[in-house]
Short mmCIF file of C-alpha atoms in Angstrom, two decimals:
data_model
loop_
_atom_site.label_atom_id
_atom_site.label_comp_id
_atom_site.label_asym_id
_atom_site.label_seq_id
_atom_site.Cartn_x
_atom_site.Cartn_y
_atom_site.Cartn_z
CA MET P 1 6.07 16.46 16.04
CA VAL P 2 4.92 19.27 13.91
CA GLY P 3 1.95 18.86 11.69
CA VAL P 4 0.46 21.12 9.08
CA VAL P 5 -3.34 21.32 8.84
CA THR P 6 -4.40 21.91 5.29
CA ALA P 7 -7.66 23.24 3.93
CA GLY P 8 -10.00 21.53 1.55
CA ARG P 9 -10.10 18.24 3.44
CA LEU P 10 -13.13 17.03 1.47
CA ALA P 11 -11.74 18.19 -1.90
CA ALA P 12 -11.39 14.55 -3.01
CA PHE P 13 -15.11 14.20 -3.38
CA ALA P 14 -14.98 16.78 -6.18
CA ARG P 15 -12.92 14.37 -8.22
CA PRO P 16 -14.84 12.29 -10.77
CA GLY P 17 -15.26 8.76 -9.61
CA PHE P 18 -14.09 9.16 -6.03
CA PRO P 19 -17.57 9.41 -4.47
CA VAL P 20 -18.57 6.18 -6.12
CA PHE P 21 -15.33 4.49 -5.08
CA PHE P 22 -15.83 5.73 -1.52
CA ALA P 23 -19.31 4.28 -1.39
CA GLY P 24 -18.25 0.91 -2.76
CA HIS P 25 -15.40 0.76 -0.39
CA LEU P 26 -17.73 1.47 2.48
CA ALA P 27 -20.15 -1.25 1.41
CA SER P 28 -17.24 -3.74 0.92
CA GLN P 29 -15.73 -2.92 4.31
CA LEU P 30 -19.10 -3.37 5.86
CA GLY P 31 -19.29 -6.86 4.55
CA SER P 32 -15.74 -7.62 5.82
CA ALA P 33 -16.55 -6.24 9.24
CA MET P 34 -19.63 -8.35 9.56
CA THR P 35 -18.01 -11.66 8.37
CA PRO P 36 -15.57 -12.47 11.24
CA LEU P 37 -18.17 -12.35 14.03
CA ALA P 38 -20.67 -14.42 12.03
CA LEU P 39 -17.96 -16.96 11.15
CA ALA P 40 -16.72 -17.15 14.73
CA PHE P 41 -20.12 -17.92 16.25
CA THR P 42 -20.99 -20.30 13.45
CA ALA P 43 -17.90 -22.31 14.45
CA LEU P 44 -18.78 -22.12 18.08
CA ASP P 45 -22.26 -23.29 17.27
CA ILE P 46 -20.93 -26.40 15.42
CA SER P 47 -18.58 -27.69 18.18
CA GLY P 48 -17.77 -25.06 20.76
CA SER P 49 -14.10 -26.04 20.52
CA LEU P 50 -11.41 -23.33 20.63
CA SER P 51 -9.27 -25.45 18.26
CA ASP P 52 -12.09 -25.57 15.66
CA LEU P 53 -12.61 -21.78 16.11
CA SER P 54 -8.94 -21.27 15.45
CA LEU P 55 -9.10 -23.42 12.34
CA VAL P 56 -12.07 -21.51 10.93
CA MET P 57 -10.55 -18.09 11.64
CA ALA P 58 -7.21 -19.03 10.10
CA SER P 59 -8.83 -20.51 6.97
CA ARG P 60 -10.08 -16.97 6.09
CA ILE P 61 -6.67 -15.40 6.27
CA LEU P 62 -4.63 -18.23 4.81
CA PRO P 63 -5.72 -17.80 1.19
CA VAL P 64 -5.23 -14.05 1.54
CA VAL P 65 -1.55 -14.69 2.35
CA LEU P 66 -0.96 -17.34 -0.31
CA MET P 67 -2.82 -15.59 -3.24
CA LEU P 68 -1.94 -11.92 -2.63
CA PRO P 69 1.07 -11.94 -5.04
CA ILE P 70 -1.21 -13.24 -7.87
CA GLY P 71 -3.79 -10.59 -6.87
CA GLY P 72 -1.12 -7.98 -7.10
CA VAL P 73 0.01 -8.94 -10.53
CA LEU P 74 -3.65 -9.08 -11.79
CA GLY P 75 -4.21 -5.66 -10.09
CA ASP P 76 -1.51 -4.13 -12.24
CA ARG P 77 -2.38 -5.99 -15.35
CA LEU P 78 -6.23 -6.00 -15.52
CA PRO P 79 -8.75 -3.19 -15.09
CA ARG P 80 -8.97 -2.72 -11.29
CA ARG P 81 -12.73 -2.00 -11.35
CA ALA P 82 -13.58 -5.32 -13.05
CA LEU P 83 -11.18 -7.17 -10.66
CA MET P 84 -12.84 -5.69 -7.59
CA MET P 85 -16.26 -6.53 -8.86
CA ALA P 86 -15.28 -10.10 -9.65
CA ALA P 87 -13.62 -10.50 -6.13
CA ASP P 88 -16.72 -9.32 -4.28
CA CYS P 89 -19.04 -11.47 -6.37
CA LEU P 90 -16.89 -14.47 -5.26
CA ARG P 91 -17.14 -13.40 -1.54
CA ALA P 92 -20.85 -12.87 -1.78
CA SER P 93 -21.40 -16.23 -3.36
CA ALA P 94 -19.34 -18.08 -0.74
CA LEU P 95 -21.15 -16.27 2.23
CA ALA P 96 -24.60 -16.78 0.70
CA LEU P 97 -24.01 -20.50 0.32
CA LEU P 98 -22.69 -20.68 3.93
CA ALA P 99 -25.84 -18.97 5.04
CA VAL P 100 -28.08 -21.43 3.23
CA LEU P 101 -26.18 -24.48 4.72
CA CYS P 102 -26.29 -22.95 8.21
CA ALA P 103 -30.01 -22.14 8.00
CA THR P 104 -30.90 -25.64 6.80
CA GLY P 105 -28.75 -27.43 9.40
CA ARG P 106 -26.45 -29.01 6.82
CA LEU P 107 -23.38 -27.13 7.60
CA GLU P 108 -20.35 -29.10 8.77
CA LEU P 109 -16.92 -28.12 9.87
CA TRP P 110 -15.31 -29.15 6.51
CA SER P 111 -17.79 -27.16 4.41
CA LEU P 112 -17.44 -24.12 6.74
CA VAL P 113 -13.68 -24.14 6.35
CA ALA P 114 -13.87 -24.71 2.50
CA LEU P 115 -16.29 -21.82 1.87
CA THR P 116 -14.39 -19.64 4.32
CA VAL P 117 -11.19 -20.22 2.22
CA LEU P 118 -13.08 -19.21 -0.89
CA SER P 119 -14.20 -16.09 0.73
CA GLY P 120 -10.54 -15.31 1.72
CA ALA P 121 -9.53 -15.83 -1.92
CA GLY P 122 -11.90 -13.01 -2.86
CA GLU P 123 -10.09 -10.78 -0.35
CA ALA P 124 -6.77 -11.59 -1.93
CA PHE P 125 -7.89 -10.37 -5.32
CA PHE P 126 -9.92 -7.41 -4.09
CA ARG P 127 -7.29 -5.80 -1.76
CA PRO P 128 -4.47 -5.04 -4.16
CA ALA P 129 -6.74 -3.66 -6.84
CA TYR P 130 -8.43 -1.40 -4.16
CA GLU P 131 -5.16 -0.15 -2.83
CA GLY P 132 -3.97 0.80 -6.27
CA THR P 133 -7.16 2.67 -7.32
CA ALA P 134 -7.18 5.79 -5.10
CA PRO P 135 -3.99 7.29 -6.57
CA LEU P 136 -5.59 7.08 -10.02
CA LEU P 137 -8.64 9.07 -8.84
CA VAL P 138 -7.24 12.05 -7.01
CA PRO P 139 -4.13 14.22 -7.49
CA ARG P 140 -1.06 13.41 -5.51
CA ASP P 141 -1.21 16.29 -3.02
CA ALA P 142 -4.89 15.21 -2.12
CA LEU P 143 -3.95 11.57 -1.39
CA PRO P 144 -3.35 11.96 2.39
CA ASP P 145 -6.86 13.34 2.80
CA ALA P 146 -8.33 10.82 0.41
CA ASN P 147 -6.73 8.04 2.40
CA ALA P 148 -8.07 9.57 5.64
CA LEU P 149 -11.55 9.64 4.18
CA LEU P 150 -11.32 6.04 3.11
CA GLY P 151 -10.03 5.27 6.61
CA LEU P 152 -13.16 6.90 8.01
CA ALA P 153 -15.32 4.72 5.77
CA PHE P 154 -13.42 1.66 7.12
CA SER P 155 -13.96 2.94 10.65
CA ALA P 156 -17.62 3.53 10.11
CA ALA P 157 -17.88 -0.04 8.68
CA THR P 158 -16.13 -1.42 11.81
CA ILE P 159 -18.81 0.29 13.95
CA ALA P 160 -21.83 -0.78 12.04
CA GLY P 161 -20.61 -4.20 10.91
CA PRO P 162 -19.96 -5.95 14.16
CA ALA P 163 -22.87 -4.30 15.83
CA LEU P 164 -25.20 -5.32 13.16
CA SER P 165 -23.77 -8.84 12.80
CA GLY P 166 -23.84 -9.24 16.60
CA ALA P 167 -27.38 -8.21 16.75
CA LEU P 168 -28.50 -10.50 13.92
CA VAL P 169 -26.63 -13.50 15.44
CA ALA P 170 -28.06 -12.76 18.94
CA LEU P 171 -31.66 -12.23 17.72
CA GLY P 172 -31.67 -14.96 15.07
CA SER P 173 -28.76 -17.16 14.12
CA PRO P 174 -25.25 -16.96 12.46
CA ALA P 175 -26.98 -17.45 9.07
CA TRP P 176 -28.52 -14.04 9.38
CA GLY P 177 -25.24 -12.32 9.92
CA LEU P 178 -23.70 -14.26 6.88
CA SER P 179 -26.59 -13.26 4.68
CA ALA P 180 -26.12 -9.59 5.60
CA ALA P 181 -22.45 -9.73 4.76
CA ALA P 182 -23.19 -11.33 1.41
CA GLY P 183 -25.75 -8.59 0.70
CA ALA P 184 -23.00 -5.86 1.47
CA TYR P 185 -20.67 -7.40 -1.09
CA LEU P 186 -23.43 -7.47 -3.67
CA LEU P 187 -24.04 -3.82 -2.98
CA THR P 188 -20.35 -3.16 -3.63
CA VAL P 189 -20.54 -4.79 -7.03
CA LEU P 190 -23.51 -2.59 -8.01
CA LEU P 191 -21.80 0.64 -6.87
CA LEU P 192 -18.49 -0.17 -8.60
CA PHE P 193 -20.35 -0.68 -11.86
CA PHE P 194 -20.71 3.19 -11.93
CA LEU P 195 -16.95 3.78 -11.28
CA PRO P 196 -15.15 5.12 -14.35
CA PRO P 197 -12.63 2.56 -15.58
CA VAL P 198 -9.19 3.52 -14.44
CA ASP P 199 -5.88 1.73 -14.49
CA ALA P 200 -2.18 2.38 -14.66
CA ARG P 201 -1.15 -0.38 -17.06
CA GLY P 202 1.94 0.42 -19.03
CA THR P 203 2.07 0.66 -22.89
CA GLY P 204 5.30 -1.26 -23.25
CA PRO P 205 5.56 -4.83 -24.40
CA ALA P 206 3.73 -7.52 -22.38
CA SER P 207 5.76 -9.32 -19.80
CA SER P 208 5.29 -12.67 -18.14
CA TYR P 209 3.60 -13.11 -14.75
CA LEU P 210 6.83 -14.31 -13.26
CA SER P 211 8.66 -11.12 -14.61
CA ASP P 212 5.94 -9.10 -13.08
CA LEU P 213 6.36 -10.79 -9.77
CA ARG P 214 10.11 -10.24 -9.87
CA TYR P 215 9.72 -6.60 -10.73
CA GLY P 216 7.34 -6.14 -7.79
CA TRP P 217 9.66 -7.94 -5.47
CA ARG P 218 12.51 -5.59 -6.56
CA GLU P 219 10.37 -2.59 -5.86
CA PHE P 220 9.39 -4.05 -2.45
CA THR P 221 12.99 -4.88 -1.33
CA ALA P 222 14.44 -1.67 -2.63
CA ARG P 223 13.00 0.29 0.33
CA PRO P 224 14.25 -1.00 3.76
CA TRP P 225 11.62 0.73 5.59
CA VAL P 226 8.86 -1.15 3.66
CA CYS P 227 10.48 -4.53 4.63
CA THR P 228 10.86 -3.42 8.29
CA LEU P 229 7.26 -2.40 8.68
CA THR P 230 6.09 -5.54 6.98
CA ALA P 231 8.05 -7.63 9.41
CA TYR P 232 6.53 -5.59 12.22
CA GLY P 233 3.04 -6.36 10.85
CA ALA P 234 3.90 -10.10 10.65
CA LEU P 235 4.90 -10.31 14.31
CA PHE P 236 2.01 -8.14 15.33
CA ASN P 237 -0.54 -10.45 13.62
CA LEU P 238 1.23 -13.60 14.77
CA LEU P 239 1.50 -12.90 18.50
CA VAL P 240 -0.92 -10.00 19.34
CA TRP P 241 -3.90 -9.45 16.98
CA GLY P 242 -4.41 -12.94 15.70
CA PRO P 243 -4.78 -14.46 19.23
CA TYR P 244 -6.98 -11.46 20.25
CA LEU P 245 -9.37 -11.97 17.35
CA VAL P 246 -9.74 -15.70 18.24
CA LEU P 247 -9.82 -15.47 22.02
CA GLY P 248 -11.91 -12.34 22.11
CA PRO P 249 -15.06 -13.94 20.83
CA ALA P 250 -14.35 -17.02 23.03
CA SER P 251 -14.03 -14.81 26.14
CA ALA P 252 -17.15 -13.00 25.22
CA ASP P 253 -18.95 -16.31 25.00
CA ARG P 254 -17.57 -17.58 28.33
CA GLU P 255 -17.00 -14.46 30.46
CA TYR P 256 -19.37 -11.88 29.09
CA GLY P 257 -22.80 -11.79 27.25
CA GLY P 258 -21.92 -13.60 24.06
CA ALA P 259 -22.25 -12.26 20.54
CA GLY P 260 -24.02 -9.08 21.51
CA ASP P 261 -21.24 -8.08 23.89
CA TRP P 262 -18.54 -8.88 21.39
CA GLY P 263 -20.36 -6.90 18.80
CA ALA P 264 -20.35 -3.93 21.13
CA VAL P 265 -16.62 -4.33 21.73
CA MET P 266 -15.91 -4.30 18.00
CA ALA P 267 -18.29 -1.38 17.49
CA LEU P 268 -16.39 0.71 20.01
CA TYR P 269 -13.29 -0.28 18.14
CA GLY P 270 -14.85 1.25 15.14
CA VAL P 271 -15.81 4.42 17.10
CA GLY P 272 -12.13 4.83 18.08
CA ALA P 273 -11.18 4.29 14.45
CA VAL P 274 -13.48 7.09 13.27
CA CYS P 275 -11.88 9.38 15.82
CA GLY P 276 -8.42 8.38 14.59
CA GLY P 277 -9.44 9.07 11.01
CA LEU P 278 -10.73 12.54 11.95
CA LEU P 279 -7.52 13.20 13.87
CA VAL P 280 -5.22 12.44 10.92
CA LEU P 281 -7.45 14.16 8.33
CA GLY P 282 -5.55 17.15 6.83
CA ARG P 283 -2.37 16.51 8.78
CA ARG P 284 1.11 15.92 7.39
CA PRO P 285 3.47 14.80 10.19
CA ALA P 286 7.16 15.32 9.37
CA GLY P 287 8.00 11.69 10.21
CA PRO P 288 4.90 9.76 9.08
CA LEU P 289 6.31 6.34 10.08
CA VAL P 290 7.32 7.41 13.47
CA VAL P 291 3.84 8.55 14.18
CA ALA P 292 2.36 5.38 12.65
CA VAL P 293 4.56 3.06 14.78
CA ALA P 294 4.05 5.16 17.96
CA CYS P 295 0.23 4.51 17.51
CA GLY P 296 0.89 0.89 17.86
CA PHE P 297 1.31 1.29 21.62
CA ALA P 298 -2.50 1.71 21.75
CA THR P 299 -2.94 -1.93 20.65
CA VAL P 300 -1.48 -3.07 23.95
CA ALA P 301 -4.73 -2.20 25.72
CA PRO P 302 -7.27 -4.77 24.17
CA PRO P 303 -5.39 -8.03 24.99
CA ALA P 304 -4.49 -6.61 28.38
CA ALA P 305 -8.01 -5.87 29.24
CA LEU P 306 -9.19 -9.34 28.28
CA ALA P 307 -6.29 -10.99 30.16
CA PHE P 308 -7.29 -9.39 33.36
CA THR P 309 -11.08 -10.09 32.65
CA ALA P 310 -11.72 -6.33 33.01
CA PRO P 311 -15.35 -5.17 33.12
CA LEU P 312 -17.07 -4.78 29.78
CA PRO P 313 -16.88 -0.96 29.68
CA VAL P 314 -13.07 -1.26 30.21
CA VAL P 315 -12.71 -3.87 27.42
CA CYS P 316 -14.86 -1.51 25.14
CA ALA P 317 -12.63 1.49 26.01
CA ALA P 318 -9.45 -0.55 25.26
CA ALA P 319 -10.82 -1.51 21.89
CA ALA P 320 -11.74 2.07 21.12
CA LEU P 321 -8.18 3.24 22.01
CA ALA P 322 -6.83 0.61 19.67
CA GLY P 323 -9.18 1.81 16.98
CA VAL P 324 -7.67 5.26 17.18
CA GLY P 325 -4.11 3.97 16.88
CA ILE P 326 -4.76 1.48 14.01
CA ALA P 327 -6.69 4.14 11.99
CA VAL P 328 -3.92 6.72 12.17
CA ASN P 329 -1.33 4.04 11.54
CA MET P 330 -3.08 2.69 8.37
CA SER P 331 -3.72 6.13 6.91
CA LEU P 332 -0.14 7.35 7.30
CA TRP P 333 1.30 4.01 6.10
CA MET P 334 -0.80 3.82 2.97
CA THR P 335 -0.05 7.42 1.98
CA THR P 336 3.64 6.92 2.55
CA VAL P 337 3.75 3.90 0.37
CA GLN P 338 1.75 5.61 -2.37
CA HIS P 339 4.20 8.58 -2.30
CA HIS P 340 7.28 6.42 -2.75
CA VAL P 341 6.17 3.59 -5.01
CA PRO P 342 5.53 3.97 -8.67
CA LEU P 343 1.89 3.60 -9.73
CA ASP P 344 2.46 0.90 -12.22
CA SER P 345 3.87 -1.43 -9.59
CA LEU P 346 1.78 -0.21 -6.49
CA SER P 347 -0.60 -3.22 -6.55
CA ARG P 348 2.28 -5.71 -6.57
CA VAL P 349 4.24 -3.97 -3.84
CA ASN P 350 1.07 -3.71 -1.65
CA SER P 351 0.41 -7.37 -2.30
CA TYR P 352 3.87 -8.29 -0.97
CA VAL P 353 3.40 -5.92 2.04
CA THR P 354 -0.05 -7.37 2.84
CA MET P 355 1.16 -10.96 2.29
CA GLY P 356 4.18 -10.49 4.61
CA ALA P 357 2.15 -8.62 7.29
CA PHE P 358 -0.64 -11.28 7.21
CA VAL P 359 1.54 -14.23 7.04
CA GLY P 360 1.69 -14.47 10.82
CA GLY P 361 -2.09 -14.07 11.15
CA PRO P 362 -3.25 -17.55 10.20
CA VAL P 363 -0.44 -19.20 12.29
CA GLY P 364 -1.35 -17.03 15.29
CA MET P 365 -5.01 -17.80 14.85
CA ALA P 366 -4.41 -21.51 14.42
CA LEU P 367 -2.25 -21.74 17.51
CA ALA P 368 -4.17 -19.40 19.88
CA GLY P 369 -6.87 -21.89 20.59
CA PRO P 370 -4.73 -24.94 21.32
CA VAL P 371 -2.27 -22.92 23.37
CA ALA P 372 -4.96 -21.22 25.34
CA GLU P 373 -6.39 -24.64 26.11
CA SER P 374 -3.01 -25.58 27.55
CA VAL P 375 -1.75 -22.40 29.37
CA GLY P 376 -5.03 -20.47 29.60
CA VAL P 377 -6.53 -17.41 27.84
CA VAL P 378 -4.85 -15.06 30.42
CA GLY P 379 -1.37 -16.36 29.64
CA VAL P 380 -1.75 -15.97 25.84
CA LEU P 381 -3.29 -12.46 25.98
CA GLY P 382 -0.94 -11.33 28.71
CA PHE P 383 2.11 -12.30 26.66
CA ALA P 384 0.56 -10.50 23.68
CA ALA P 385 0.28 -7.27 25.51
CA VAL P 386 3.89 -7.31 26.78
CA PHE P 387 5.31 -8.37 23.41
CA GLN P 388 3.56 -5.50 21.53
CA LEU P 389 4.94 -3.06 23.98
CA LEU P 390 8.48 -4.22 23.35
CA LEU P 391 7.88 -4.57 19.61
CA CYS P 392 6.86 -0.92 19.16
CA ALA P 393 9.78 0.37 21.19
CA THR P 394 12.15 -1.68 19.12
CA VAL P 395 10.82 -0.62 15.74
CA LEU P 396 10.72 3.04 16.80
CA ALA P 397 14.48 2.96 17.49
CA LEU P 398 15.40 1.85 13.89
CA PRO P 399 17.08 4.45 11.67
CA ALA P 400 15.30 3.14 8.59
CA VAL P 401 11.98 4.11 10.14
CA ARG P 402 12.89 7.39 11.57
CA ALA P 403 14.44 8.60 8.38
CA VAL P 404 11.43 8.45 6.15
CA ARG P 405 9.90 11.79 5.17
CA TRP P 406 7.08 12.88 2.83
CA GLU P 407 8.20 12.39 -0.75
CA THR P 408 8.05 15.65 -2.75
CA ALA P 409 8.83 14.43 -6.18
CA PRO P 410 6.28 11.94 -7.58
CA ALA P 411 7.59 8.61 -8.61
CA SER P 412 5.15 8.72 -11.54
CA ALA P 413 2.18 10.96 -12.18
CA SER P 414 -1.26 9.60 -11.64
CA SER P 415 -4.05 9.91 -14.10
CA ALA P 416 -5.72 12.52 -11.86
CA ASP P 417 -2.44 14.49 -11.71
CA ARG P 418 -2.21 14.34 -15.50
CA ALA P 419 -5.73 15.60 -15.89
CA THR P 420 -5.01 18.69 -13.74
CA GLN P 421 -1.66 19.56 -15.21
CA LYS P 422 -1.55 22.44 -17.59
CA PRO P 423 0.39 21.99 -20.85
CA GLU P 424 3.76 23.76 -20.84
CA PRO P 425 3.91 26.78 -23.25
CA PRO P 426 5.93 26.04 -26.36
CA ALA P 427 9.49 27.13 -26.45
CA PRO P 428 10.18 30.27 -28.56
CA PRO P 429 11.48 29.41 -32.08
CA GLU P 430 15.17 29.66 -32.54
CA PRO P 431 16.40 32.27 -35.04
CA PRO P 432 17.26 30.79 -38.44
CA ALA P 433 20.94 29.86 -38.81
CA LEU P 434 22.98 32.11 -41.07
CA PRO P 435 24.45 30.47 -44.12
CA GLN P 436 28.15 29.67 -43.64
CA GLN P 437 30.74 29.44 -46.41
CA ASN P 438 32.85 26.39 -46.01
CA PRO P 439 36.64 27.06 -46.32
CA PRO P 440 38.34 25.27 -49.04
CA ALA P 441 39.20 21.73 -48.21
CA ARG P 442 42.85 21.34 -47.08
CA PRO P 443 44.71 18.08 -47.60
CA ALA P 444 45.07 15.91 -44.67
CA ARG P 445 48.23 16.46 -42.73
CA ASP P 446 49.12 12.77 -42.76
CA SER P 447 48.87 12.61 -46.56
CA LEU P 448 51.75 15.01 -47.08
CA PRO P 449 55.21 13.62 -47.65
CA ARG P 450 57.45 13.84 -44.62
CA GLN P 451 60.74 15.50 -45.79
CA GLY P 452 61.99 17.13 -42.56
CA PRO P 453 61.07 20.41 -40.98
CA PRO P 454 59.34 22.98 -43.20
CA LEU P 455 61.66 25.56 -44.87
CA ARG P 456 61.33 29.14 -43.60
CA PRO P 457 62.00 31.95 -46.17
CA ASP P 458 65.17 33.94 -45.63
CA PRO P 459 64.33 37.56 -45.02
CA THR P 460 67.91 38.66 -46.26
CA PRO P 461 67.79 39.73 -50.00
CA PRO P 462 70.13 37.92 -52.33
CA ARG P 463 73.75 39.19 -52.35
CA ASP P 464 75.46 40.36 -55.47
CA PRO P 465 78.40 38.11 -56.29
CA GLY P 466 80.65 41.18 -56.50
CA GLN P 467 79.83 42.46 -53.05
CA SER P 468 81.88 41.95 -49.96
CA PRO P 469 80.55 39.37 -47.53
CA ASN P 470 80.50 42.12 -44.86
CA HIS P 471 78.50 44.41 -47.05
CA ARG P 472 75.01 45.35 -45.62
CA PRO P 473 72.23 46.83 -47.73
CA SER P 474 71.24 50.39 -46.94
CA ARG P 475 67.83 50.81 -45.01
CA ASP P 476 67.24 54.23 -46.58
CA PRO P 477 64.24 54.33 -48.95
CA GLN P 478 65.19 54.38 -52.58
#
């Protein structure tokens, strides 16, 4: 695989609005990275049941899956900045109320599930708007580096978020971790307030929500590689990552040191993600999806390490390796989609992608606990590792994945591209046309009477009646 390293990797920060967007994304991802650990140990504190833990973790992902198409339509219809701010206000409110109930001892399983669903709904509205904003802030040729920088922010959040949440839960209670996550979402709202309003809404006649959904679906299904990678994500979340996110905290609570150790595992995952973001920054592999799917082999390590109850350093190293693979995968995937999908439908297409990829997550999380209680944690996570190995090998062999290359002609120019484009020089004026004299009108041929073939004049001069029929006129000049 040949890659080209380009200069100016931080050029995206020179674009107006991108630094604020980057900071808001970092704060939002920090809240998202702190939330799962705090929710998991809140559920374990209530009952300690693996089935209850599965229910709580699935209730966070289920509304994301169900409401993402609506979030995608709204992301293409409404100002994306306002939609992101409203979504994080919703998430902050839900987590703040959870923290109050947890701190006062009034939290029950049903209220934990209900407020977790509300938090997931905020994710469903935030994600499509966020994924459609970066192409509006930076020129098209800077998108790969911009996505890599946003991936670095995500990676940094996955380091700090679990470590901070784990420390707060271990030193205090899950309410402390929930409160910190709510504060991160509020910081996002404050930062996005200073983001210039940008959107890619069309100027044509307004269409119905159902028409917008159908149009987004056509754009989604028009690209076989998008459908293939979406199905890959669904199987990955169903049988690999969903069970790992449920049984990982349970294993840490039973086999290791509890919340603090699981926070360290997730923090090392974030360290690996930072390394992956730095690795992909400035590089343009010829086959981006081949590299992205090949990085999926790294995600075999985390469930395998827990299945064998490996020492904590080995579990942390496995998580770091997975972080590298997922960071490279997500950066290349996001850039490829942004290069091939028109900007005015990008939020809707991304909503279908995320919905399809996440649809297996709630099912996998809901089933992981009950199945593990029947066959054991080792059986579930061991199967996950073997399945992921076979899945990556199968997807890599598909022609639809191997054929995708970087798109050179933009599907539609972004606002940042339009701002940097120079106006084309006007064409030279054409010379004035010379006046033409119209020929006299001739009668239409069909209007003439048809009287046989036209007569041809006889070149022979008339003969004198007294001359002989054989007489020929002299050719000598007179």
